[in-house]
Coordinates of N, CA, C and O in Angstrom, one line a residue:
M1 N 0.9 -1.2 0.0 CA 0.0 0.0 0.0 C 0.9 1.2 0.0 O 1.9 1.3 0.7
E2 N 0.6 2.2 -0.9 CA 1.4 3.4 -1.0 C 1.2 4.3 0.3 O 0.1 4.6 0.7
P3 N 2.3 4.6 1.0 CA 2.2 5.5 2.2 C 1.5 6.8 1.8 O 1.6 7.3 0.7
F4 N 0.8 7.3 2.8 CA 0.2 8.7 2.6 C 0.8 9.5 3.7 O 0.6 9.3 4.9
V5 N 1.6 10.5 3.3 CA 2.2 11.5 4.2 C 1.6 12.9 3.9 O 0.9 13.4 4.7
T6 N 2.0 13.4 2.8 CA 1.5 14.7 2.4 C 1.0 14.6 0.9 O 1.6 13.8 0.2
L7 N 0.1 15.4 0.6 CA -0.4 15.4 -0.8 C -0.9 16.8 -1.1 O -1.6 17.4 -0.4
T8 N -0.4 17.3 -2.3 CA -0.9 18.5 -2.8 C -1.4 18.2 -4.2 O -0.7 17.7 -5.1
A9 N -2.7 18.4 -4.4 CA -3.3 18.0 -5.7 C -4.6 18.8 -5.9 O -5.2 19.3 -4.9
P10 N -5.1 18.9 -7.2 CA -6.4 19.5 -7.4 C -7.5 18.7 -6.6 O -7.4 17.5 -6.5
A11 N -8.5 19.4 -6.2 CA -9.6 18.8 -5.5 C -10.9 19.0 -6.3 O -11.2 20.1 -6.9
L12 N -11.7 18.0 -6.3 CA -12.9 17.9 -7.0 C -14.1 18.1 -6.1 O -14.3 17.2 -5.2
P13 N -14.9 19.2 -6.2 CA -16.1 19.3 -5.3 C -17.3 18.6 -5.9 O -17.6 18.7 -7.1
L14 N -18.0 17.9 -5.1 CA -19.2 17.2 -5.5 C -20.3 17.5 -4.5 O -20.3 17.1 -3.3
D15 N -21.3 18.3 -5.0 CA -22.4 18.7 -4.1 C -23.5 17.6 -4.1 O -24.7 17.9 -4.4
I16 N -23.1 16.4 -3.7 CA -24.1 15.3 -3.6 C -24.0 14.7 -2.2 O -22.9 14.3 -1.8
A17 N -25.1 14.6 -1.6 CA -25.2 13.9 -0.3 C -25.6 12.4 -0.5 O -26.1 12.1 -1.5
N18 N -25.2 11.6 0.5 CA -25.6 10.2 0.5 C -25.1 9.4 -0.7 O -25.8 8.6 -1.3
I19 N -23.9 9.7 -1.1 CA -23.3 8.9 -2.2 C -23.1 7.5 -1.7 O -22.3 7.3 -0.8
D20 N -23.8 6.5 -2.3 CA -23.6 5.2 -1.8 C -22.6 4.4 -2.6 O -22.2 4.8 -3.7
T21 N -22.3 3.2 -2.1 CA -21.2 2.4 -2.8 C -21.7 1.9 -4.2 O -20.8 1.7 -5.0
D22 N -23.0 1.8 -4.4 CA -23.4 1.4 -5.7 C -23.3 2.5 -6.7 O -23.1 2.3 -7.9
Q23 N -23.3 3.8 -6.3 CA -23.1 4.9 -7.2 C -21.6 5.0 -7.5 O -21.2 5.3 -8.6
L24 N -20.8 4.7 -6.5 CA -19.3 4.7 -6.7 C -18.9 3.6 -7.6 O -18.1 3.8 -8.5
L25 N -19.4 2.4 -7.4 CA -19.1 1.3 -8.3 C -20.4 0.4 -8.4 O -20.7 -0.4 -7.5
P26 N -21.1 0.5 -9.5 CA -22.3 -0.3 -9.7 C -21.9 -1.8 -9.6 O -20.9 -2.3 -10.0
A27 N -22.9 -2.5 -9.0 CA -22.6 -3.9 -8.6 C -22.2 -4.8 -9.8 O -21.4 -5.7 -9.6
R28 N -22.6 -4.5 -11.0 CA -22.3 -5.4 -12.1 C -20.8 -5.5 -12.4 O -20.3 -6.4 -13.0
F29 N -20.1 -4.4 -11.9 CA -18.6 -4.4 -12.2 C -17.8 -5.2 -11.2 O -16.6 -5.3 -11.3
L30 N -18.5 -5.6 -10.1 CA -17.8 -6.4 -9.1 C -17.3 -7.7 -9.6 O -16.4 -8.3 -9.0
K31 N -17.8 -8.2 -10.7 CA -17.3 -9.5 -11.3 C -16.0 -9.3 -12.0 O -15.3 -10.2 -12.3
K32 N -15.6 -8.0 -12.3 CA -14.4 -7.8 -13.0 C -13.2 -8.0 -12.1 O -13.3 -7.7 -10.9
P33 N -12.1 -8.4 -12.6 CA -10.9 -8.5 -11.8 C -10.3 -7.1 -11.6 O -10.6 -6.1 -12.4
R34 N -9.6 -6.9 -10.5 CA -9.1 -5.6 -10.2 C -8.2 -5.1 -11.3 O -8.1 -3.9 -11.5
S35 N -7.6 -6.0 -12.0 CA -6.7 -5.6 -13.1 C -7.4 -4.9 -14.2 O -6.8 -4.3 -15.1
A36 N -8.7 -5.0 -14.2 CA -9.5 -4.3 -15.3 C -9.5 -2.8 -15.1 O -9.9 -2.0 -15.9
G37 N -9.0 -2.4 -13.9 CA -8.9 -0.9 -13.6 C -10.3 -0.4 -13.1 O -11.0 0.1 -13.9
Y38 N -10.5 -0.6 -11.8 CA -11.8 -0.1 -11.3 C -12.1 1.3 -11.5 O -13.2 1.8 -11.4
G39 N -11.0 2.1 -11.7 CA -11.2 3.5 -11.9 C -12.0 3.8 -13.2 O -12.7 4.8 -13.3
N40 N -12.0 2.9 -14.1 CA -12.8 3.0 -15.3 C -14.3 3.0 -15.0 O -15.1 3.4 -15.8
F41 N -14.7 2.4 -13.9 CA -16.1 2.2 -13.5 C -16.6 3.2 -12.5 O -17.8 3.1 -12.1
L42 N -15.7 4.1 -12.0 CA -16.1 5.0 -11.0 C -17.2 5.9 -11.4 O -17.2 6.5 -12.4
F43 N -18.3 5.9 -10.6 CA -19.5 6.7 -10.9 C -20.1 6.4 -12.3 O -20.6 7.3 -12.9
R44 N -19.9 5.2 -12.8 CA -20.2 4.9 -14.2 C -21.7 5.3 -14.5 O -21.9 5.9 -15.6
D45 N -22.6 5.0 -13.7 CA -24.0 5.3 -14.0 C -24.4 6.8 -13.7 O -25.5 7.2 -14.0
E46 N -23.5 7.5 -13.1 CA -23.8 8.9 -12.7 C -23.2 9.9 -13.7 O -23.5 11.1 -13.6
R47 N -22.4 9.4 -14.6 CA -21.6 10.3 -15.4 C -22.4 10.7 -16.6 O -22.0 10.4 -17.8
K48 N -23.4 11.6 -16.4 CA -24.1 12.2 -17.5 C -23.5 13.5 -17.8 O -22.6 13.9 -17.1
P49 N -23.8 14.1 -19.0 CA -23.2 15.4 -19.4 C -23.2 16.4 -18.2 O -24.2 16.6 -17.6
G50 N -22.0 16.9 -18.0 CA -21.9 17.9 -16.9 C -21.5 17.4 -15.6 O -21.3 18.2 -14.6
F51 N -21.3 16.1 -15.5 CA -20.8 15.5 -14.2 C -19.4 16.0 -14.0 O -18.5 15.9 -14.9
P52 N -19.2 16.5 -12.8 CA -17.9 17.2 -12.5 C -16.6 16.3 -12.8 O -15.6 16.9 -13.2
L53 N -16.8 15.0 -12.6 CA -15.6 14.2 -12.8 C -15.1 14.2 -14.2 O -13.9 13.9 -14.5
D54 N -16.0 14.5 -15.1 CA -15.6 14.6 -16.5 C -15.2 16.0 -17.0 O -14.9 16.2 -18.2
D55 N -15.2 16.9 -16.1 CA -14.8 18.3 -16.4 C -13.3 18.4 -16.5 O -12.6 18.1 -15.6
P56 N -12.8 18.8 -17.7 CA -11.3 18.9 -17.9 C -10.7 19.8 -16.8 O -9.5 19.6 -16.5
A57 N -11.4 20.7 -16.3 CA -10.8 21.6 -15.3 C -10.4 20.8 -14.0 O -9.5 21.3 -13.3
Y58 N -11.0 19.7 -13.8 CA -10.6 18.9 -12.6 C -9.7 17.7 -12.9 O -9.6 16.8 -12.1
A59 N -9.1 17.7 -14.1 CA -8.3 16.6 -14.5 C -7.1 16.5 -13.5 O -6.5 17.5 -13.1
G60 N -6.8 15.3 -13.1 CA -5.7 15.1 -12.2 C -6.1 15.3 -10.7 O -5.3 15.3 -9.8
A61 N -7.4 15.4 -10.5 CA -7.9 15.6 -9.1 C -7.6 14.3 -8.3 O -7.8 13.2 -8.8
R62 N -7.0 14.5 -7.1 CA -6.7 13.3 -6.2 C -7.4 13.5 -4.9 O -7.3 12.6 -4.0
V63 N -8.1 14.6 -4.7 CA -8.9 14.8 -3.5 C -10.4 15.1 -3.9 O -10.6 15.9 -4.9
M64 N -11.3 14.4 -3.3 CA -12.7 14.6 -3.6 C -13.3 15.3 -2.3 O -13.1 14.8 -1.2
V65 N -14.1 16.3 -2.6 CA -14.8 17.0 -1.4 C -16.3 16.9 -1.7 O -16.8 17.5 -2.6
S66 N -17.0 16.1 -0.8 CA -18.4 15.8 -1.1 C -19.2 16.2 0.1 O -18.8 16.9 1.0
D67 N -20.5 15.7 0.1 CA -21.4 16.0 1.1 C -21.6 14.9 2.1 O -20.9 13.9 2.0
R68 N -22.5 15.0 3.0 CA -22.6 14.1 4.1 C -22.9 12.6 3.7 O -23.5 12.4 2.6
N69 N -22.6 11.7 4.6 CA -22.9 10.3 4.4 C -22.3 9.7 3.2 O -22.9 8.8 2.5
F70 N -21.0 10.0 2.9 CA -20.3 9.5 1.7 C -20.0 8.0 2.0 O -19.5 7.7 3.0
G71 N -20.2 7.2 1.0 CA -19.9 5.8 1.0 C -20.9 5.0 1.9 O -20.5 3.9 2.3
C72 N -22.1 5.4 1.9 CA -23.1 4.6 2.6 C -23.5 3.5 1.7 O -23.1 3.3 0.6
G73 N -24.4 2.6 2.3 CA -24.9 1.5 1.4 C -24.1 0.2 1.7 O -23.7 0.0 2.9
S74 N -23.9 -0.6 0.7 CA -23.4 -1.9 0.9 C -21.9 -1.8 1.3 O -21.3 -0.8 1.2
S75 N -21.4 -2.9 1.8 CA -20.0 -2.9 2.3 C -18.9 -3.2 1.2 O -17.8 -3.4 1.6
R76 N -19.3 -3.1 0.0 CA -18.3 -3.5 -1.1 C -17.0 -2.7 -1.1 O -17.0 -1.5 -1.1
E77 N -16.0 -3.5 -0.9 CA -14.6 -2.8 -0.9 C -14.3 -2.3 -2.3 O -13.5 -1.4 -2.4
G78 N -15.0 -2.8 -3.3 CA -14.7 -2.4 -4.7 C -15.0 -0.9 -4.9 O -14.4 -0.2 -5.7
A79 N -15.8 -0.3 -4.0 CA -16.1 1.1 -4.1 C -14.8 1.9 -3.8 O -14.6 3.0 -4.5
V80 N -14.1 1.4 -2.9 CA -12.8 2.1 -2.5 C -11.8 1.8 -3.7 O -11.1 2.8 -4.0
Y81 N -11.8 0.6 -4.2 CA -10.9 0.3 -5.3 C -11.1 1.3 -6.5 O -10.2 1.8 -7.1
A82 N -12.4 1.6 -6.7 CA -12.7 2.5 -7.9 C -12.2 3.9 -7.6 O -11.6 4.5 -8.6
L83 N -12.3 4.4 -6.4 CA -11.7 5.7 -6.1 C -10.2 5.7 -6.2 O -9.6 6.6 -6.8
V84 N -9.6 4.7 -5.6 CA -8.1 4.6 -5.6 C -7.6 4.4 -7.0 O -6.6 5.1 -7.5
D85 N -8.2 3.5 -7.8 CA -7.7 3.3 -9.1 C -8.1 4.5 -10.0 O -7.4 4.6 -11.1
G86 N -9.0 5.3 -9.6 CA -9.3 6.5 -10.3 C -8.4 7.7 -10.0 O -8.6 8.8 -10.5
G87 N -7.4 7.4 -9.1 CA -6.4 8.4 -8.8 C -6.7 9.1 -7.5 O -5.8 10.0 -7.1
F88 N -7.8 8.9 -6.8 CA -8.0 9.6 -5.5 C -7.3 9.0 -4.3 O -7.3 7.8 -4.2
R89 N -6.8 9.9 -3.5 CA -6.1 9.5 -2.3 C -6.8 10.0 -1.0 O -6.4 9.6 0.1
C90 N -7.7 10.9 -1.2 CA -8.4 11.5 -0.1 C -9.8 11.9 -0.4 O -10.0 12.4 -1.5
V91 N -10.7 11.7 0.5 CA -12.1 12.2 0.4 C -12.4 13.0 1.6 O -12.2 12.5 2.8
V92 N -13.0 14.1 1.4 CA -13.4 15.0 2.5 C -14.9 15.1 2.5 O -15.5 15.4 1.4
A93 N -15.5 14.9 3.6 CA -17.0 15.0 3.7 C -17.4 15.2 5.2 O -16.6 14.9 6.1
P94 N -18.6 15.6 5.4 CA -19.0 15.8 6.8 C -19.2 14.4 7.6 O -19.0 14.4 8.8
S95 N -19.5 13.4 6.8 CA -19.6 12.0 7.5 C -19.4 11.0 6.4 O -19.6 11.2 5.2
F96 N -19.1 9.7 6.9 CA -18.9 8.6 6.0 C -19.6 7.4 6.5 O -19.9 7.2 7.7
G97 N -19.9 6.5 5.6 CA -20.4 5.1 6.0 C -19.3 4.5 6.7 O -18.1 4.6 6.3
D98 N -19.6 3.8 7.9 CA -18.5 3.3 8.7 C -17.7 2.2 8.0 O -16.5 2.2 8.1
I99 N -18.3 1.3 7.3 CA -17.6 0.3 6.6 C -16.7 0.8 5.5 O -15.6 0.5 5.3
F100 N -17.3 1.8 4.8 CA -16.5 2.4 3.7 C -15.3 3.1 4.3 O -14.2 2.9 3.7
A101 N -15.4 3.8 5.4 CA -14.2 4.5 6.0 C -13.2 3.4 6.4 O -12.0 3.7 6.3
A102 N -13.6 2.3 7.0 CA -12.7 1.3 7.4 C -12.0 0.7 6.1 O -10.8 0.5 6.1
N103 N -12.8 0.4 5.1 CA -12.2 -0.2 3.9 C -11.2 0.8 3.3 O -10.1 0.5 2.7
A104 N -11.5 2.1 3.3 CA -10.7 3.2 2.7 C -9.3 3.1 3.4 O -8.3 3.1 2.7
A105 N -9.3 3.1 4.7 CA -8.0 3.2 5.4 C -7.1 2.0 5.0 O -5.9 2.1 5.0
K106 N -7.8 0.8 4.8 CA -7.0 -0.4 4.5 C -6.5 -0.4 3.1 O -5.8 -1.3 2.7
N107 N -6.9 0.5 2.3 CA -6.5 0.6 0.9 C -5.8 1.9 0.6 O -5.6 2.3 -0.6
G108 N -5.3 2.6 1.6 CA -4.5 3.8 1.4 C -5.3 5.1 1.0 O -4.7 6.1 0.6
L109 N -6.6 5.1 1.2 CA -7.5 6.2 0.9 C -7.8 6.9 2.3 O -8.5 6.3 3.1
L110 N -7.4 8.1 2.4 CA -7.6 8.9 3.6 C -9.0 9.5 3.6 O -9.4 10.2 2.6
T111 N -9.8 9.3 4.6 CA -11.1 10.0 4.7 C -11.0 11.1 5.8 O -10.5 10.8 6.9
I112 N -11.4 12.3 5.5 CA -11.4 13.4 6.4 C -12.8 13.9 6.7 O -13.5 14.3 5.8
A113 N -13.2 13.8 7.9 CA -14.6 14.3 8.3 C -14.4 15.7 8.9 O -13.6 15.9 9.9
L114 N -15.1 16.7 8.4 CA -15.1 18.0 8.9 C -16.6 18.5 9.0 O -17.5 17.9 8.4
P115 N -16.8 19.5 9.8 CA -18.2 20.0 10.0 C -18.9 20.3 8.6 O -18.2 20.8 7.7
E116 N -20.2 20.1 8.6 CA -20.9 20.2 7.3 C -20.7 21.6 6.7 O -20.5 21.8 5.5
E117 N -20.8 22.7 7.5 CA -20.7 24.0 7.0 C -19.3 24.3 6.5 O -19.1 25.0 5.5
T118 N -18.3 23.7 7.1 CA -16.9 23.9 6.7 C -16.7 23.2 5.3 O -16.0 23.8 4.5
V119 N -17.2 22.0 5.2 CA -17.0 21.3 3.9 C -17.8 22.0 2.8 O -17.3 22.1 1.7
A120 N -19.0 22.5 3.1 CA -19.8 23.2 2.1 C -19.0 24.5 1.6 O -19.0 24.8 0.4
A121 N -18.4 25.2 2.6 CA -17.6 26.4 2.2 C -16.4 26.0 1.4 O -16.1 26.7 0.4
L122 N -15.8 24.9 1.7 CA -14.6 24.4 0.9 C -15.1 24.1 -0.5 O -14.4 24.5 -1.5
R123 N -16.2 23.4 -0.6 CA -16.7 23.1 -2.0 C -16.9 24.4 -2.8 O -16.6 24.5 -4.0
R124 N -17.5 25.4 -2.1 CA -17.8 26.7 -2.8 C -16.5 27.3 -3.3 O -16.4 27.8 -4.4
R125 N -15.5 27.3 -2.5 CA -14.2 27.9 -2.8 C -13.6 27.1 -4.0 O -13.0 27.7 -4.9
L126 N -13.7 25.8 -4.0 CA -13.2 25.0 -5.1 C -13.9 25.2 -6.4 O -13.4 25.2 -7.5
Q127 N -15.2 25.5 -6.3 CA -16.1 25.7 -7.5 C -15.7 27.1 -8.1 O -15.9 27.3 -9.3
R128 N -15.3 28.0 -7.2 CA -14.9 29.4 -7.8 C -13.6 29.3 -8.6 O -13.4 30.1 -9.5
T129 N -12.8 28.4 -8.2 CA -11.5 28.2 -8.9 C -11.3 26.8 -9.3 O -10.5 26.0 -8.6
P130 N -12.0 26.3 -10.3 CA -11.9 24.9 -10.7 C -10.4 24.5 -11.0 O -9.7 25.2 -11.6
G131 N -10.1 23.3 -10.4 CA -8.8 22.8 -10.6 C -7.8 23.3 -9.5 O -6.6 22.9 -9.6
A132 N -8.2 24.1 -8.6 CA -7.4 24.6 -7.5 C -6.9 23.4 -6.7 O -7.7 22.4 -6.5
A133 N -5.7 23.5 -6.1 CA -5.1 22.5 -5.3 C -5.3 22.7 -3.8 O -5.4 23.9 -3.4
V134 N -5.4 21.6 -3.1 CA -5.4 21.6 -1.7 C -4.2 20.8 -1.2 O -3.6 20.0 -2.0
T135 N -3.7 21.1 0.0 CA -2.6 20.3 0.5 C -3.1 19.6 1.8 O -3.7 20.2 2.7
V136 N -2.9 18.3 1.8 CA -3.2 17.5 3.0 C -1.9 17.0 3.6 O -1.1 16.4 3.0
D137 N -1.7 17.4 4.9 CA -0.6 17.0 5.7 C -1.1 16.1 6.8 O -1.6 16.5 7.8
L138 N -0.9 14.8 6.6 CA -1.4 13.8 7.5 C -0.7 13.9 8.9 O -1.4 13.9 9.9
P139 N 0.6 13.9 8.9 CA 1.3 14.0 10.2 C 0.8 15.2 11.0 O 0.6 15.1 12.3
A140 N 0.6 16.3 10.4 CA 0.1 17.5 11.1 C -1.4 17.6 11.2 O -1.9 18.4 11.9
Q141 N -2.1 16.7 10.5 CA -3.5 16.6 10.5 C -4.2 17.9 10.1 O -5.0 18.5 10.8
T142 N -3.7 18.4 8.9 CA -4.2 19.7 8.4 C -4.5 19.5 6.9 O -3.9 18.7 6.2
L143 N -5.6 20.2 6.5 CA -5.9 20.4 5.1 C -5.9 21.9 4.8 O -6.6 22.6 5.5
T144 N -5.0 22.3 3.9 CA -4.9 23.7 3.5 C -5.6 23.9 2.2 O -5.3 23.3 1.2
D145 N -6.6 24.8 2.2 CA -7.4 25.1 1.0 C -6.7 26.0 0.1 O -5.6 26.5 0.3
P146 N -7.3 26.3 -1.1 CA -6.7 27.1 -2.1 C -6.4 28.5 -1.6 O -5.5 29.2 -2.2
D147 N -7.1 29.0 -0.6 CA -6.9 30.3 -0.1 C -5.9 30.4 1.0 O -5.6 31.4 1.6
G148 N -5.3 29.2 1.3 CA -4.3 29.2 2.4 C -4.9 28.9 3.7 O -4.1 29.0 4.7
L149 N -6.1 28.7 3.8 CA -6.8 28.4 5.1 C -6.5 27.0 5.5 O -6.8 26.1 4.8
A150 N -5.9 26.8 6.7 CA -5.6 25.5 7.2 C -6.7 25.0 8.1 O -7.0 25.7 9.1
L151 N -7.2 23.9 7.8 CA -8.3 23.2 8.6 C -7.7 22.0 9.3 O -7.0 21.2 8.6
T152 N -7.9 21.9 10.5 CA -7.4 20.7 11.3 C -8.4 19.6 11.3 O -9.6 19.9 11.3
F153 N -8.0 18.4 11.3 CA -8.9 17.3 11.3 C -8.4 16.2 12.3 O -7.3 16.1 12.6
A154 N -9.4 15.4 12.8 CA -9.1 14.3 13.7 C -9.0 13.0 12.9 O -9.6 12.9 11.9
I155 N -8.2 12.1 13.5 CA -8.1 10.8 12.9 C -7.7 9.8 13.9 O -6.9 10.2 14.9
D156 N -8.2 8.6 13.9 CA -7.8 7.6 14.8 C -6.2 7.4 14.7 O -5.7 7.2 13.6
P157 N -5.5 7.3 15.8 CA -4.1 7.2 15.8 C -3.6 6.0 15.1 O -2.6 6.0 14.4
F158 N -4.3 4.8 15.3 CA -3.8 3.6 14.6 C -4.0 3.7 13.1 O -3.1 3.3 12.3
K159 N -5.1 4.3 12.6 CA -5.4 4.5 11.2 C -4.3 5.4 10.6 O -3.8 5.2 9.5
K160 N -4.0 6.5 11.4 CA -3.0 7.4 10.9 C -1.6 6.7 10.7 O -0.9 6.9 9.7
E161 N -1.2 5.9 11.7 CA 0.1 5.2 11.7 C 0.1 4.3 10.5 O 1.1 4.3 9.7
C162 N -1.0 3.6 10.2 CA -1.0 2.6 9.1 C -0.9 3.4 7.8 O -0.2 2.9 6.8
L163 N -1.6 4.5 7.6 CA -1.6 5.2 6.4 C -0.2 5.8 6.1 O 0.3 5.8 5.0
I164 N 0.4 6.4 7.1 CA 1.7 7.0 6.9 C 2.7 6.0 6.6 O 3.6 6.2 5.7
A165 N 2.7 4.8 7.2 CA 3.6 3.7 7.0 C 3.3 2.9 5.8 O 4.1 2.0 5.3
G166 N 2.1 3.0 5.2 CA 1.6 2.2 4.1 C 1.4 0.8 4.5 O 1.7 -0.1 3.7
L167 N 0.8 0.6 5.6 CA 0.5 -0.8 6.1 C -0.9 -1.2 5.9 O -1.8 -0.6 6.5
D168 N -1.1 -2.2 5.1 CA -2.4 -2.8 5.0 C -2.4 -4.0 6.0 O -1.5 -4.2 6.7
D169 N -3.5 -4.8 6.0 CA -3.6 -5.9 6.9 C -2.5 -7.0 6.8 O -2.0 -7.5 7.8
V170 N -2.1 -7.2 5.5 CA -1.1 -8.2 5.3 C 0.3 -7.7 5.8 O 1.0 -8.4 6.5
A171 N 0.6 -6.4 5.5 CA 1.8 -5.9 6.0 C 1.8 -5.8 7.5 O 2.9 -6.0 8.2
L172 N 0.7 -5.5 8.2 CA 0.6 -5.5 9.6 C 0.9 -6.9 10.2 O 1.7 -7.0 11.2
T173 N 0.4 -7.9 9.6 CA 0.6 -9.3 10.0 C 2.1 -9.6 9.9 O 2.7 -10.2 10.8
L174 N 2.7 -9.3 8.7 CA 4.1 -9.6 8.5 C 5.0 -8.9 9.4 O 6.2 -9.3 9.6
R175 N 4.6 -7.9 10.1 CA 5.4 -7.2 11.1 C 5.7 -8.2 12.3 O 6.6 -8.0 13.0
Q176 N 4.8 -9.2 12.4 CA 5.0 -10.2 13.5 C 5.6 -11.5 12.9 O 5.5 -12.6 13.6
Q177 N 6.4 -11.4 11.8 CA 6.9 -12.6 11.2 C 7.8 -13.4 12.2 O 7.8 -14.6 12.2
D178 N 8.7 -12.7 12.9 CA 9.6 -13.4 13.8 C 8.8 -14.2 14.9 O 9.1 -15.3 15.2
A179 N 7.7 -13.6 15.4 CA 6.9 -14.3 16.4 C 6.1 -15.5 15.7 O 6.0 -16.6 16.3
I180 N 5.7 -15.3 14.5 CA 5.0 -16.4 13.8 C 6.0 -17.5 13.5 O 5.6 -18.7 13.8
D181 N 7.2 -17.2 13.1 CA 8.2 -18.3 12.9 C 8.5 -19.0 14.1 O 8.7 -20.2 14.1
A182 N 8.7 -18.3 15.2 CA 9.0 -18.9 16.5 C 7.9 -19.8 17.0 O 8.1 -20.9 17.5
Y183 N 6.6 -19.4 16.8 CA 5.5 -20.2 17.1 C 5.5 -21.5 16.3 O 5.3 -22.6 16.8
D184 N 5.8 -21.3 15.0 CA 5.8 -22.5 14.1 C 6.9 -23.5 14.5 O 6.6 -24.7 14.5
R185 N 8.0 -23.0 14.8 CA 9.1 -23.9 15.3 C 8.7 -24.6 16.5 O 8.9 -25.9 16.7
A186 N 8.2 -23.9 17.5 CA 7.8 -24.5 18.8 C 6.7 -25.6 18.6 O 6.7 -26.6 19.2
D187 N 5.8 -25.2 17.7 CA 4.6 -26.1 17.5 C 5.1 -27.4 16.8 O 4.7 -28.5 17.1
A188 N 6.0 -27.2 15.8 CA 6.5 -28.4 15.1 C 7.3 -29.3 16.0 O 7.3 -30.5 15.9
E189 N 8.0 -28.7 17.0 CA 8.7 -29.5 17.9 C 7.8 -30.3 18.9 O 8.0 -31.4 19.2
A190 N 6.7 -29.6 19.3 CA 5.8 -30.2 20.3 C 4.8 -31.2 19.6 O 4.4 -32.1 20.2
R191 N 4.5 -30.9 18.3 CA 3.5 -31.8 17.6 C 4.1 -32.1 16.2 O 3.5 -31.6 15.2
P192 N 5.1 -32.9 16.2 CA 5.7 -33.2 14.8 C 4.8 -33.8 13.8 O 5.0 -33.7 12.6
W193 N 3.8 -34.5 14.3 CA 2.8 -35.2 13.4 C 2.0 -34.3 12.6 O 1.4 -34.7 11.6
V194 N 1.9 -33.0 13.0 CA 1.1 -32.0 12.3 C 1.8 -31.3 11.2 O 1.3 -30.6 10.4
V195 N 3.1 -31.5 11.1 CA 4.0 -30.9 10.1 C 3.9 -31.7 8.8 O 4.2 -32.9 8.8
P196 N 3.5 -31.1 7.7 CA 3.5 -31.8 6.4 C 4.8 -32.4 6.1 O 5.8 -31.7 6.2
G197 N 4.9 -33.7 5.8 CA 6.1 -34.3 5.5 C 7.0 -34.6 6.7 O 8.1 -35.1 6.6
G198 N 6.5 -34.3 7.9 CA 7.3 -34.5 9.1 C 7.2 -35.9 9.7 O 6.5 -36.8 9.1

């Protein structure tokens, strides 16, 4: 998983509340392998003419700023894959679906929850200057908007550590490799009949 430390990138404002995981990634694409590039299916059924994601002014956006209850609905992890494969590393919203937020952190996607009025004001500033960049500093827990206004955000310390170090669940488990190996050796000695070929 790619570590997330700081990021300066264009931000895409989306004035849509209750974006569910089926909007992010319609269920029919869950049959596709990840190698198909889930970013190709991001918001597939929502992308009618004028949809902000297709506006050239927001090309290269890596931060999405949306409305409340982002990522609600089903628990599909593919919704996070679609955002990550689509180039996004951070979503800012007043609130998130719990499972979506957990899946996001395990896939290197930072979710930042800020008060609804603050996020709405940020979206308005981004709409005034399409393509403007924001800076997210995860160690400092700040998001600096195009006008230079620094907003602080809270994050669970464990989630923060994993994102900065780029640790997914597999990498976290492998941090215990020495203890796993020691257990295997002791178990093989105590119960040699369970060891394949032993």
